[in-house]
Short mmCIF file of C-alpha atoms in Angstrom, two decimals:
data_model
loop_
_atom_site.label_atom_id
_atom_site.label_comp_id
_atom_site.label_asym_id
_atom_site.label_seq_id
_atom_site.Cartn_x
_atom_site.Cartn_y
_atom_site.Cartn_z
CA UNK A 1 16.43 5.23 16.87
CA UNK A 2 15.74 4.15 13.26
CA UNK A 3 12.94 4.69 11.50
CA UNK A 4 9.92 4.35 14.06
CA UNK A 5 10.99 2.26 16.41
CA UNK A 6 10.30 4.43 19.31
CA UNK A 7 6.56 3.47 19.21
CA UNK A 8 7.08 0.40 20.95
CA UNK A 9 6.83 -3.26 20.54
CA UNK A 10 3.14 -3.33 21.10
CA UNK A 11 1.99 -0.26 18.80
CA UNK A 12 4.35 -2.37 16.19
CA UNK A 13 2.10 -5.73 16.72
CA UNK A 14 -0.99 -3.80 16.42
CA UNK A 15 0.03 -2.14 14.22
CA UNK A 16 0.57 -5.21 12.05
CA UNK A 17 -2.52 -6.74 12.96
CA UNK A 18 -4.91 -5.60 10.33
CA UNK A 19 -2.90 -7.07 7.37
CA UNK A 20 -2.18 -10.64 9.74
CA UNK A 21 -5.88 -11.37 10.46
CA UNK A 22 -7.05 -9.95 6.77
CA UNK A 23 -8.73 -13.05 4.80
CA UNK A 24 -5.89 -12.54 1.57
CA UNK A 25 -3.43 -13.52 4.63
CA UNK A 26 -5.57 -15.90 6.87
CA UNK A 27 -6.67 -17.65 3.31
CA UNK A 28 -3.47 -17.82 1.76
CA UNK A 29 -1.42 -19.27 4.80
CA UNK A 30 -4.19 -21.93 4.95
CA UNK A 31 -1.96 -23.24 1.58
CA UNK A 32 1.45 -23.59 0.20
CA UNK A 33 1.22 -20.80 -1.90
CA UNK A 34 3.78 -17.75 -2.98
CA UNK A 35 1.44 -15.14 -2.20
CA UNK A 36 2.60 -14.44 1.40
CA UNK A 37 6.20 -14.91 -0.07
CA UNK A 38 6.00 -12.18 -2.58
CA UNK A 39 4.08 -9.79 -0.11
CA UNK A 40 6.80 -10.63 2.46
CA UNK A 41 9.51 -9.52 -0.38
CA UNK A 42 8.47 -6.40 -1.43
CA UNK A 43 7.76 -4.99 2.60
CA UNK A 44 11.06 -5.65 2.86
CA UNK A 45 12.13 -3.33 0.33
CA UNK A 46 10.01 -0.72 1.19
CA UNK A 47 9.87 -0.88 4.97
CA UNK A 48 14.19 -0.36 4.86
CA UNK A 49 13.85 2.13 2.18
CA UNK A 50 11.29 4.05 3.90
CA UNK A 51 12.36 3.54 7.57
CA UNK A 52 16.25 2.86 7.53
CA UNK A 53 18.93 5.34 7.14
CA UNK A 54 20.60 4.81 3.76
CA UNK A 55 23.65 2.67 4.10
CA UNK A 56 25.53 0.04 1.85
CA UNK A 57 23.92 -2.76 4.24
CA UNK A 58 20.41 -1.44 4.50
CA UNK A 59 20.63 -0.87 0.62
CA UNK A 60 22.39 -4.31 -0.05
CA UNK A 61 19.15 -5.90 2.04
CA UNK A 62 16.58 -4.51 0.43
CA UNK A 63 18.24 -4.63 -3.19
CA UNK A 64 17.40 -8.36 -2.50
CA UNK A 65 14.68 -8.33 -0.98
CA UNK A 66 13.83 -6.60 -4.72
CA UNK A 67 15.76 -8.95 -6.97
CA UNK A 68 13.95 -12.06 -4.87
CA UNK A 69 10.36 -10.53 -5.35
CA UNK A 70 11.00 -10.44 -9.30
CA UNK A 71 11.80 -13.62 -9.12
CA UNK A 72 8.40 -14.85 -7.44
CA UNK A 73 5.98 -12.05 -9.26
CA UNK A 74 7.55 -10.37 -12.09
CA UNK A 75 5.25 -7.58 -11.42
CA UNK A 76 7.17 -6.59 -8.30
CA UNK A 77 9.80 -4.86 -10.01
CA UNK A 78 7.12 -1.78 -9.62
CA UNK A 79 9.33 -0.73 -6.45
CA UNK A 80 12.48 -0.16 -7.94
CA UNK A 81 11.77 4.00 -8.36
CA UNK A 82 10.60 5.04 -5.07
CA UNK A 83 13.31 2.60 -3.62
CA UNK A 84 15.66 4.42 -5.30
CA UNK A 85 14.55 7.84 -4.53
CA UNK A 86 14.57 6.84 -1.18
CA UNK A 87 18.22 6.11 -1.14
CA UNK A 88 18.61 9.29 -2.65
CA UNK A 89 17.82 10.90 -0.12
CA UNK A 90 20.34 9.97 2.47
CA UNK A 91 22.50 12.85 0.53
CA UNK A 92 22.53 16.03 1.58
CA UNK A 93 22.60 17.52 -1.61
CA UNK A 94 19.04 16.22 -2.05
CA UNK A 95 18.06 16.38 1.43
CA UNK A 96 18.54 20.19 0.83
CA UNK A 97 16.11 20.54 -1.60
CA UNK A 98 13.22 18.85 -0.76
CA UNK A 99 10.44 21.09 0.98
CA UNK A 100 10.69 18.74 4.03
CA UNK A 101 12.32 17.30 6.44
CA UNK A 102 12.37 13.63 8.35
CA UNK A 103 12.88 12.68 11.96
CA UNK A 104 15.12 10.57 10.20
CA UNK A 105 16.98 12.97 8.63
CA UNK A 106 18.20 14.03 12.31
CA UNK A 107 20.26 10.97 12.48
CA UNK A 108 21.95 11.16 8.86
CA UNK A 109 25.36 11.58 8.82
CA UNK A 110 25.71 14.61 6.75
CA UNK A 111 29.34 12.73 5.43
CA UNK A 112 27.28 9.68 3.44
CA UNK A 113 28.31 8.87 0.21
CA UNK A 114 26.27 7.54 -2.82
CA UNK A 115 27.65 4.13 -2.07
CA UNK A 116 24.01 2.99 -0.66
CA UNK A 117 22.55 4.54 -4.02
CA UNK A 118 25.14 3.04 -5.84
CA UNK A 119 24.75 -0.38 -4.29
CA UNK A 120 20.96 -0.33 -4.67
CA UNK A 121 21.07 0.70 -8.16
CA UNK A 122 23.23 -2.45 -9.26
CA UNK A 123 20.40 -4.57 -7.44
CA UNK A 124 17.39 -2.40 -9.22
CA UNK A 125 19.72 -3.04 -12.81
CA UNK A 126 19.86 -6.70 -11.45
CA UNK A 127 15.91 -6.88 -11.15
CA UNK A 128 14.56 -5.61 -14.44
CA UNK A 129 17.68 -7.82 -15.93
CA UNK A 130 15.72 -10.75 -14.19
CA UNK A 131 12.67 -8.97 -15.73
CA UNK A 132 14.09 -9.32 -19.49
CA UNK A 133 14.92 -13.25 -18.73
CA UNK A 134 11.58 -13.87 -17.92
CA UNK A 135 10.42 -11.92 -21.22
CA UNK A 136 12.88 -13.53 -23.12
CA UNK A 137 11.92 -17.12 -22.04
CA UNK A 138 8.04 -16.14 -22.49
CA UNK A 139 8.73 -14.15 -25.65
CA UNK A 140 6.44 -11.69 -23.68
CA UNK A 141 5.64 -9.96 -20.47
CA UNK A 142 3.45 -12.92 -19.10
CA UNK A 143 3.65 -16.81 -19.46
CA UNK A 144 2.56 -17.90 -23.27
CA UNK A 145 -1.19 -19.37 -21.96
CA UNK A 146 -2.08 -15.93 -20.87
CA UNK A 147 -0.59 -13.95 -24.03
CA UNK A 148 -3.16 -13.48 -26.67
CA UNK A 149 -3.83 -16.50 -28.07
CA UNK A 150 -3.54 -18.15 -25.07
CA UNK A 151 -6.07 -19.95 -23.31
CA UNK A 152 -6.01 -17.61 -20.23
CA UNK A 153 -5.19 -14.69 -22.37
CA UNK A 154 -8.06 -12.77 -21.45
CA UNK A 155 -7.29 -13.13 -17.69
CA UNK A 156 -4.16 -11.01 -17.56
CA UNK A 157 -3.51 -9.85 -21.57
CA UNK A 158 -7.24 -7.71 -22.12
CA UNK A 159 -5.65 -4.50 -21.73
CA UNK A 160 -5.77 -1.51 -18.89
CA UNK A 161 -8.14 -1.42 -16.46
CA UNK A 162 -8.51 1.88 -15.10
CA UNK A 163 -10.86 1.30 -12.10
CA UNK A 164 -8.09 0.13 -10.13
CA UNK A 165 -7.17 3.47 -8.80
CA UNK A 166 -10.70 4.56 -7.64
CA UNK A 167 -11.46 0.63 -6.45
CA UNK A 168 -8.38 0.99 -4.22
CA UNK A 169 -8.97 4.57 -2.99
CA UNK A 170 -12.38 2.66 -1.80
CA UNK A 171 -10.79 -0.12 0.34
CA UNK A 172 -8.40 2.42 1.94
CA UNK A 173 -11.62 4.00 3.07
CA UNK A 174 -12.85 1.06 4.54
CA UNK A 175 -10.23 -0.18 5.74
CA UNK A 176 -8.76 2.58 7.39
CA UNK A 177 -12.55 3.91 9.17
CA UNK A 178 -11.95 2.40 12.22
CA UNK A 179 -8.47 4.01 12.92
CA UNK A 180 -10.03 6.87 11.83
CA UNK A 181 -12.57 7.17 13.89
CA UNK A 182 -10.36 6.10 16.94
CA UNK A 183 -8.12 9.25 15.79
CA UNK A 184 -11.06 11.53 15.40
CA UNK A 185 -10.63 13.69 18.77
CA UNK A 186 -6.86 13.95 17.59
CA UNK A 187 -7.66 15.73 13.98
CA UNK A 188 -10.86 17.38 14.31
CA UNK A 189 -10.03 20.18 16.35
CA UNK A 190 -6.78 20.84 14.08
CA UNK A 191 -7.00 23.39 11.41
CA UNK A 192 -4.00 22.04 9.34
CA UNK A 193 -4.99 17.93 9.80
CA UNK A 194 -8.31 18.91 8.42
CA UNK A 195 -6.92 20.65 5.29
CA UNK A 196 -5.06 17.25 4.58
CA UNK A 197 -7.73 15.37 5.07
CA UNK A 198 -10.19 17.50 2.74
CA UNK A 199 -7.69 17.98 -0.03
CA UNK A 200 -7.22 13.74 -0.18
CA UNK A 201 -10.89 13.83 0.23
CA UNK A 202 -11.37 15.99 -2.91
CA UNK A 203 -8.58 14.08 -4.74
CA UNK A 204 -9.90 10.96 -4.26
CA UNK A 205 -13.48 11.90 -5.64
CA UNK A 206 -12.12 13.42 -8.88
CA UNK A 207 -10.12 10.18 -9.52
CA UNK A 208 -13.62 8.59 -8.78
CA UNK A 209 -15.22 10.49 -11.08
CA UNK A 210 -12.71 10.55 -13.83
CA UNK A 211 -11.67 7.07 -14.21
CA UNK A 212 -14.69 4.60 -15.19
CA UNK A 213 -15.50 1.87 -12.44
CA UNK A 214 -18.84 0.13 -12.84
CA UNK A 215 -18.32 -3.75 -12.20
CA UNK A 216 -18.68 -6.13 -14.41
CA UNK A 217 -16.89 -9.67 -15.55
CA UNK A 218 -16.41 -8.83 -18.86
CA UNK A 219 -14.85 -5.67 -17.50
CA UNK A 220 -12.72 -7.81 -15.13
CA UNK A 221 -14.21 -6.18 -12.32
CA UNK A 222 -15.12 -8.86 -10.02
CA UNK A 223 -14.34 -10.96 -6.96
CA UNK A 224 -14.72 -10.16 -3.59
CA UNK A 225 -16.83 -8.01 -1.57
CA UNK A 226 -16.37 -4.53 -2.43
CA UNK A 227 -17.22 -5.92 -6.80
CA UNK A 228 -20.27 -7.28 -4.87
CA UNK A 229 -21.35 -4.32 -3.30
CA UNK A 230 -20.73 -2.68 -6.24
CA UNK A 231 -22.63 -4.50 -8.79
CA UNK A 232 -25.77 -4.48 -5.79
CA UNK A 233 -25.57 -0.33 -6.02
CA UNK A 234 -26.19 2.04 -8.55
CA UNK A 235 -23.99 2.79 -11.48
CA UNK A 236 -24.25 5.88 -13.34
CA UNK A 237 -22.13 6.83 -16.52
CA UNK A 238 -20.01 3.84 -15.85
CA UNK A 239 -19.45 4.97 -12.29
CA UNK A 240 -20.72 3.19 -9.50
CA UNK A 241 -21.55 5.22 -6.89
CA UNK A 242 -20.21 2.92 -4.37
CA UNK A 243 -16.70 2.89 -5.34
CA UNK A 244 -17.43 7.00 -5.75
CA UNK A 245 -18.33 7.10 -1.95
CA UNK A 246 -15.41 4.83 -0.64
CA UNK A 247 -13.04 6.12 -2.77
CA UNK A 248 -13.35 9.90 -1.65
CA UNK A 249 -13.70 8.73 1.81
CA UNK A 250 -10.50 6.61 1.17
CA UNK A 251 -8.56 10.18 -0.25
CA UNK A 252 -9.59 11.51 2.91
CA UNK A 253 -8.02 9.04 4.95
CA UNK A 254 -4.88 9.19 3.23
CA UNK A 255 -5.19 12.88 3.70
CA UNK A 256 -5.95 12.70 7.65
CA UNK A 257 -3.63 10.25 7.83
CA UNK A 258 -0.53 11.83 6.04
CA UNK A 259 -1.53 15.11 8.09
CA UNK A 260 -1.58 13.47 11.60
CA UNK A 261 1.98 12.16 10.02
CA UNK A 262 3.37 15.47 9.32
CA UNK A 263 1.89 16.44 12.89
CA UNK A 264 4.84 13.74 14.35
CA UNK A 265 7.35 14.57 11.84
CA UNK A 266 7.55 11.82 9.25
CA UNK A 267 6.20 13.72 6.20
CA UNK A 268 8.88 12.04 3.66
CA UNK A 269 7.71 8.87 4.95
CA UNK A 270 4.42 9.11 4.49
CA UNK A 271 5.13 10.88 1.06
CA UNK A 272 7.71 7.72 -0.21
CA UNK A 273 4.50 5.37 1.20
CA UNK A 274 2.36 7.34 -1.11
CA UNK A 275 5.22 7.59 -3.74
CA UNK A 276 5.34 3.57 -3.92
CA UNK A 277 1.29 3.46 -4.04
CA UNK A 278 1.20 5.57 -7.06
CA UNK A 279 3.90 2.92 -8.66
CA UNK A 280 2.00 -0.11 -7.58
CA UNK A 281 -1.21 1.71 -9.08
CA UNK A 282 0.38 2.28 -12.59
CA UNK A 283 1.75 -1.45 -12.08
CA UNK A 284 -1.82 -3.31 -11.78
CA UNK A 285 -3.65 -1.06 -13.88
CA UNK A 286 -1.60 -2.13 -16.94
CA UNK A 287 -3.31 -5.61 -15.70
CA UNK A 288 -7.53 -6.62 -17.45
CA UNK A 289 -8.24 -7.63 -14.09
CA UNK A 290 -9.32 -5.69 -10.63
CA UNK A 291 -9.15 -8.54 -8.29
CA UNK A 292 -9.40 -7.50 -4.64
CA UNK A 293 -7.21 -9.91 -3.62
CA UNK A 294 -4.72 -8.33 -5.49
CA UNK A 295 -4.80 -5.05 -3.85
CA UNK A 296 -5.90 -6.21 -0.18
CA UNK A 297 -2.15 -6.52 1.10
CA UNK A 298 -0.85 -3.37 0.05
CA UNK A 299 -3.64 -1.55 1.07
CA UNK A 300 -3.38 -3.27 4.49
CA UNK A 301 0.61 -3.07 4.98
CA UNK A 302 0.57 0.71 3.69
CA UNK A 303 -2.09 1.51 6.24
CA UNK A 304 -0.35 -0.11 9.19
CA UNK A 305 2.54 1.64 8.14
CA UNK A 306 0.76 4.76 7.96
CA UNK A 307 -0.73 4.29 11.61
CA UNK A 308 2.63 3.87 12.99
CA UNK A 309 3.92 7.41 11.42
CA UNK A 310 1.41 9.03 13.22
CA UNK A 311 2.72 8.00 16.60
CA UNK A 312 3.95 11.15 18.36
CA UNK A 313 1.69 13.71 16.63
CA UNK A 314 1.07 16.81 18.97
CA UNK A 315 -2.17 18.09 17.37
CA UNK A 316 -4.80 20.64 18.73
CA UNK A 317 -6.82 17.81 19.82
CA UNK A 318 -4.06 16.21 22.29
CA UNK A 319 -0.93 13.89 21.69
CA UNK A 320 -1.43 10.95 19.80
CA UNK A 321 0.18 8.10 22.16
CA UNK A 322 1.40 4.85 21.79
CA UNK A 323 -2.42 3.82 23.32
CA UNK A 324 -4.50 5.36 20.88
CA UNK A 325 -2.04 3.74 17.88
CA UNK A 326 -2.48 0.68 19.47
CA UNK A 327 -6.18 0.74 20.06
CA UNK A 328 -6.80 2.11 16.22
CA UNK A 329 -4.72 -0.79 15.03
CA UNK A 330 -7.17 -3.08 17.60
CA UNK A 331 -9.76 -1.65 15.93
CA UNK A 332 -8.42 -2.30 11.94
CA UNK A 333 -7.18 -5.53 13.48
CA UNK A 334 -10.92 -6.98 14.71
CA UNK A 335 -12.24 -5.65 10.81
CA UNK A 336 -9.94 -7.88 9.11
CA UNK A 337 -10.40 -10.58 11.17
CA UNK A 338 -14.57 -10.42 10.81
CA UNK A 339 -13.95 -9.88 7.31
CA UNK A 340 -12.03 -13.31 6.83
CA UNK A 341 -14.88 -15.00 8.95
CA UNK A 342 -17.30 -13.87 6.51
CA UNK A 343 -15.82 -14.34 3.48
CA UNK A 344 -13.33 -17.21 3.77
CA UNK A 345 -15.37 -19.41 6.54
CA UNK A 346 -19.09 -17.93 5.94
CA UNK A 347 -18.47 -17.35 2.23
CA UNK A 348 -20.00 -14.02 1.87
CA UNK A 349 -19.65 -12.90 -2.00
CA UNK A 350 -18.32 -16.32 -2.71
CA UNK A 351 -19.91 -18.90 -4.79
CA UNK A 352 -21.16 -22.18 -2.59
CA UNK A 353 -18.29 -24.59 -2.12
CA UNK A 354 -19.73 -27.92 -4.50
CA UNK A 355 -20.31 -31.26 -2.89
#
């Protein structure tokens, strides 16, 4: 088998269910828009980097998948490193000294070249040379309205915005509660789950509490329902308590969640998933604006992703079957889809449509 295909055709549905019936998905498909195109691009590149063995085809495919992302959002080129290192990996050489090992790496042939590498690295070249057309043409890194100057210059051209990192850490923890708590018999009871869990937990509430996150337009910290919340709760010393809470619940998550991972023997692919969210991270925080919508699809494909690592896990608290995957993605699954009732059809956090 390949990647994680052993968890079945329904586990992989449900699996998939909380980013289908989230409102970015369920609001964008309602128009022609790019948006799903662009998400659809770049889980292409990372689902066969993270989940196929290294080969020229697998390499060729997601190379462009890459190049076609750049081409929609010139932001996606944020991939390109972790897609890389995954490639790498299909070598022994560097199989050999990493402190872990794959289910996948069972099924490498310990004879592959760095043709895949090779290959990918001509489409990654390819990408960021799409990159410098699109600078060229612009005479900057964004469209000439939104460079200074501009008239939407302030939307995308205001400078960093570090509250992106904490903000997301605080929709993983929402997002991922229900899964968690449909997991909880399977990581309570073991030691070594818990450590994960407590360490992501701890990592995510220093990130909280470093990095500035109060809400704000002027601050580009608005839009959607987690800004709302925010700006309704308390803020102290620029931090808002809310996005303190969900993002330390949302390290813990990860944590749990990369632990139960380990537990079925897919630590380098929950490691390259965490990998790429670091490089989307450092991607949108060099953008003025948090907009949810922005980081909802990620969030949402990394997590499904994450689930579906898990499958297999023997832990202290019992096997973690196909069932329980499924009913945890169920449970994301029915979140997303009140979610987009409330905010898309109900409008919740959204200004009154006119007329």
């Amino acid at each position: 088998e390949d990647g994680i295909r052993d968890i079945g055709v329904t586990g992989v549905q449900t699996c998939a269910l909380p980013i289908s019936l989230s409102p970015y998905t369920i609001g964008n498909s309602i128009w022609v828009m790019t948006d799903n195109l662009s998400l659809a691009l770049v889980a292409v590149t990372m689902g066969v980097a993270i989940f196929q063995r290294p080969t020229i085809a697998s390499s060729a495919v997601s190379g462009v998948a890459l190049v076609a992302a750049v081409l929609v959002r010139q932001i996606n080129v944020w991939p390109s490193a972790m897609a890389l290192v995954a490639a790498a990996f299909g070598l022994e050489a560097v199989r050999r000294r990493v402190p872990f090992r794959d289910r996948l790496d069972d099924r490498l042939d310990d004879r592959v070249t760095a043709g895949p590498l090779a290959v990918l690295g001509c489409f990654v070249l390819l990408a960021f040379a799409t990159l410098a057309a699109f600078v060229s043409a612009w005479g900057g890194l964004v469209p000439p309205p939104f460079q200074p100057g501009g008239e939407g210059a302030a939307t995308h051209s205001g400078g960093l915005n570090p509250a992106v990192t904490p903000y997301v850490l605080a929709l993983v923890g929402v997002y991922a509660a229900p899964a968690l708590l449909v997991l909880f018999p399977c990581w309570r009871e073991d030691p070594a789950i818990r450590r994960w869990a407590v360490s992501g937990g701890l990592a995510g509430l220093v990130a909280a509490l470093v990095l500035p996150s109060a809400p704000g337009l002027d601050l580009g910290r608005v839009g959607g329902w987690l800004w709302t919340l925010a700006a309704a709760g308390p803020v102290v010393l620029d931090r808002s308590l809310v996005i303190v809470v969900g993002a330390s619940f949302g390290g813990l998550a990860l944590g749990g969640l990369l632990g139960l991972g380990a537990r079925a023997g897919r630590l380098r692919a929950g490691w390259l998933l965490v990998g790429f969210g670091a490089s989307f991270l450092a991607a949108y925080t060099a953008n003025a604006q948090a907009f949810q919508r922005y980081f909802d699809p990620p969030v949402l494909l990394v997590l499904g992703w994450l689930l579906a690592t898990c499958h297999g896990a023997r832990t202290s608290g019992g096997l973690v079957s196909g069932a329980r995957i499924s009913a945890a993605g169920l449970a994301c699954g029915a979140m997303q889809l009140a979610l987009a009732v409330l905010t898309i059809y109900l409008r919740i956090g959204r200004p009154p449509l006119e007329g």
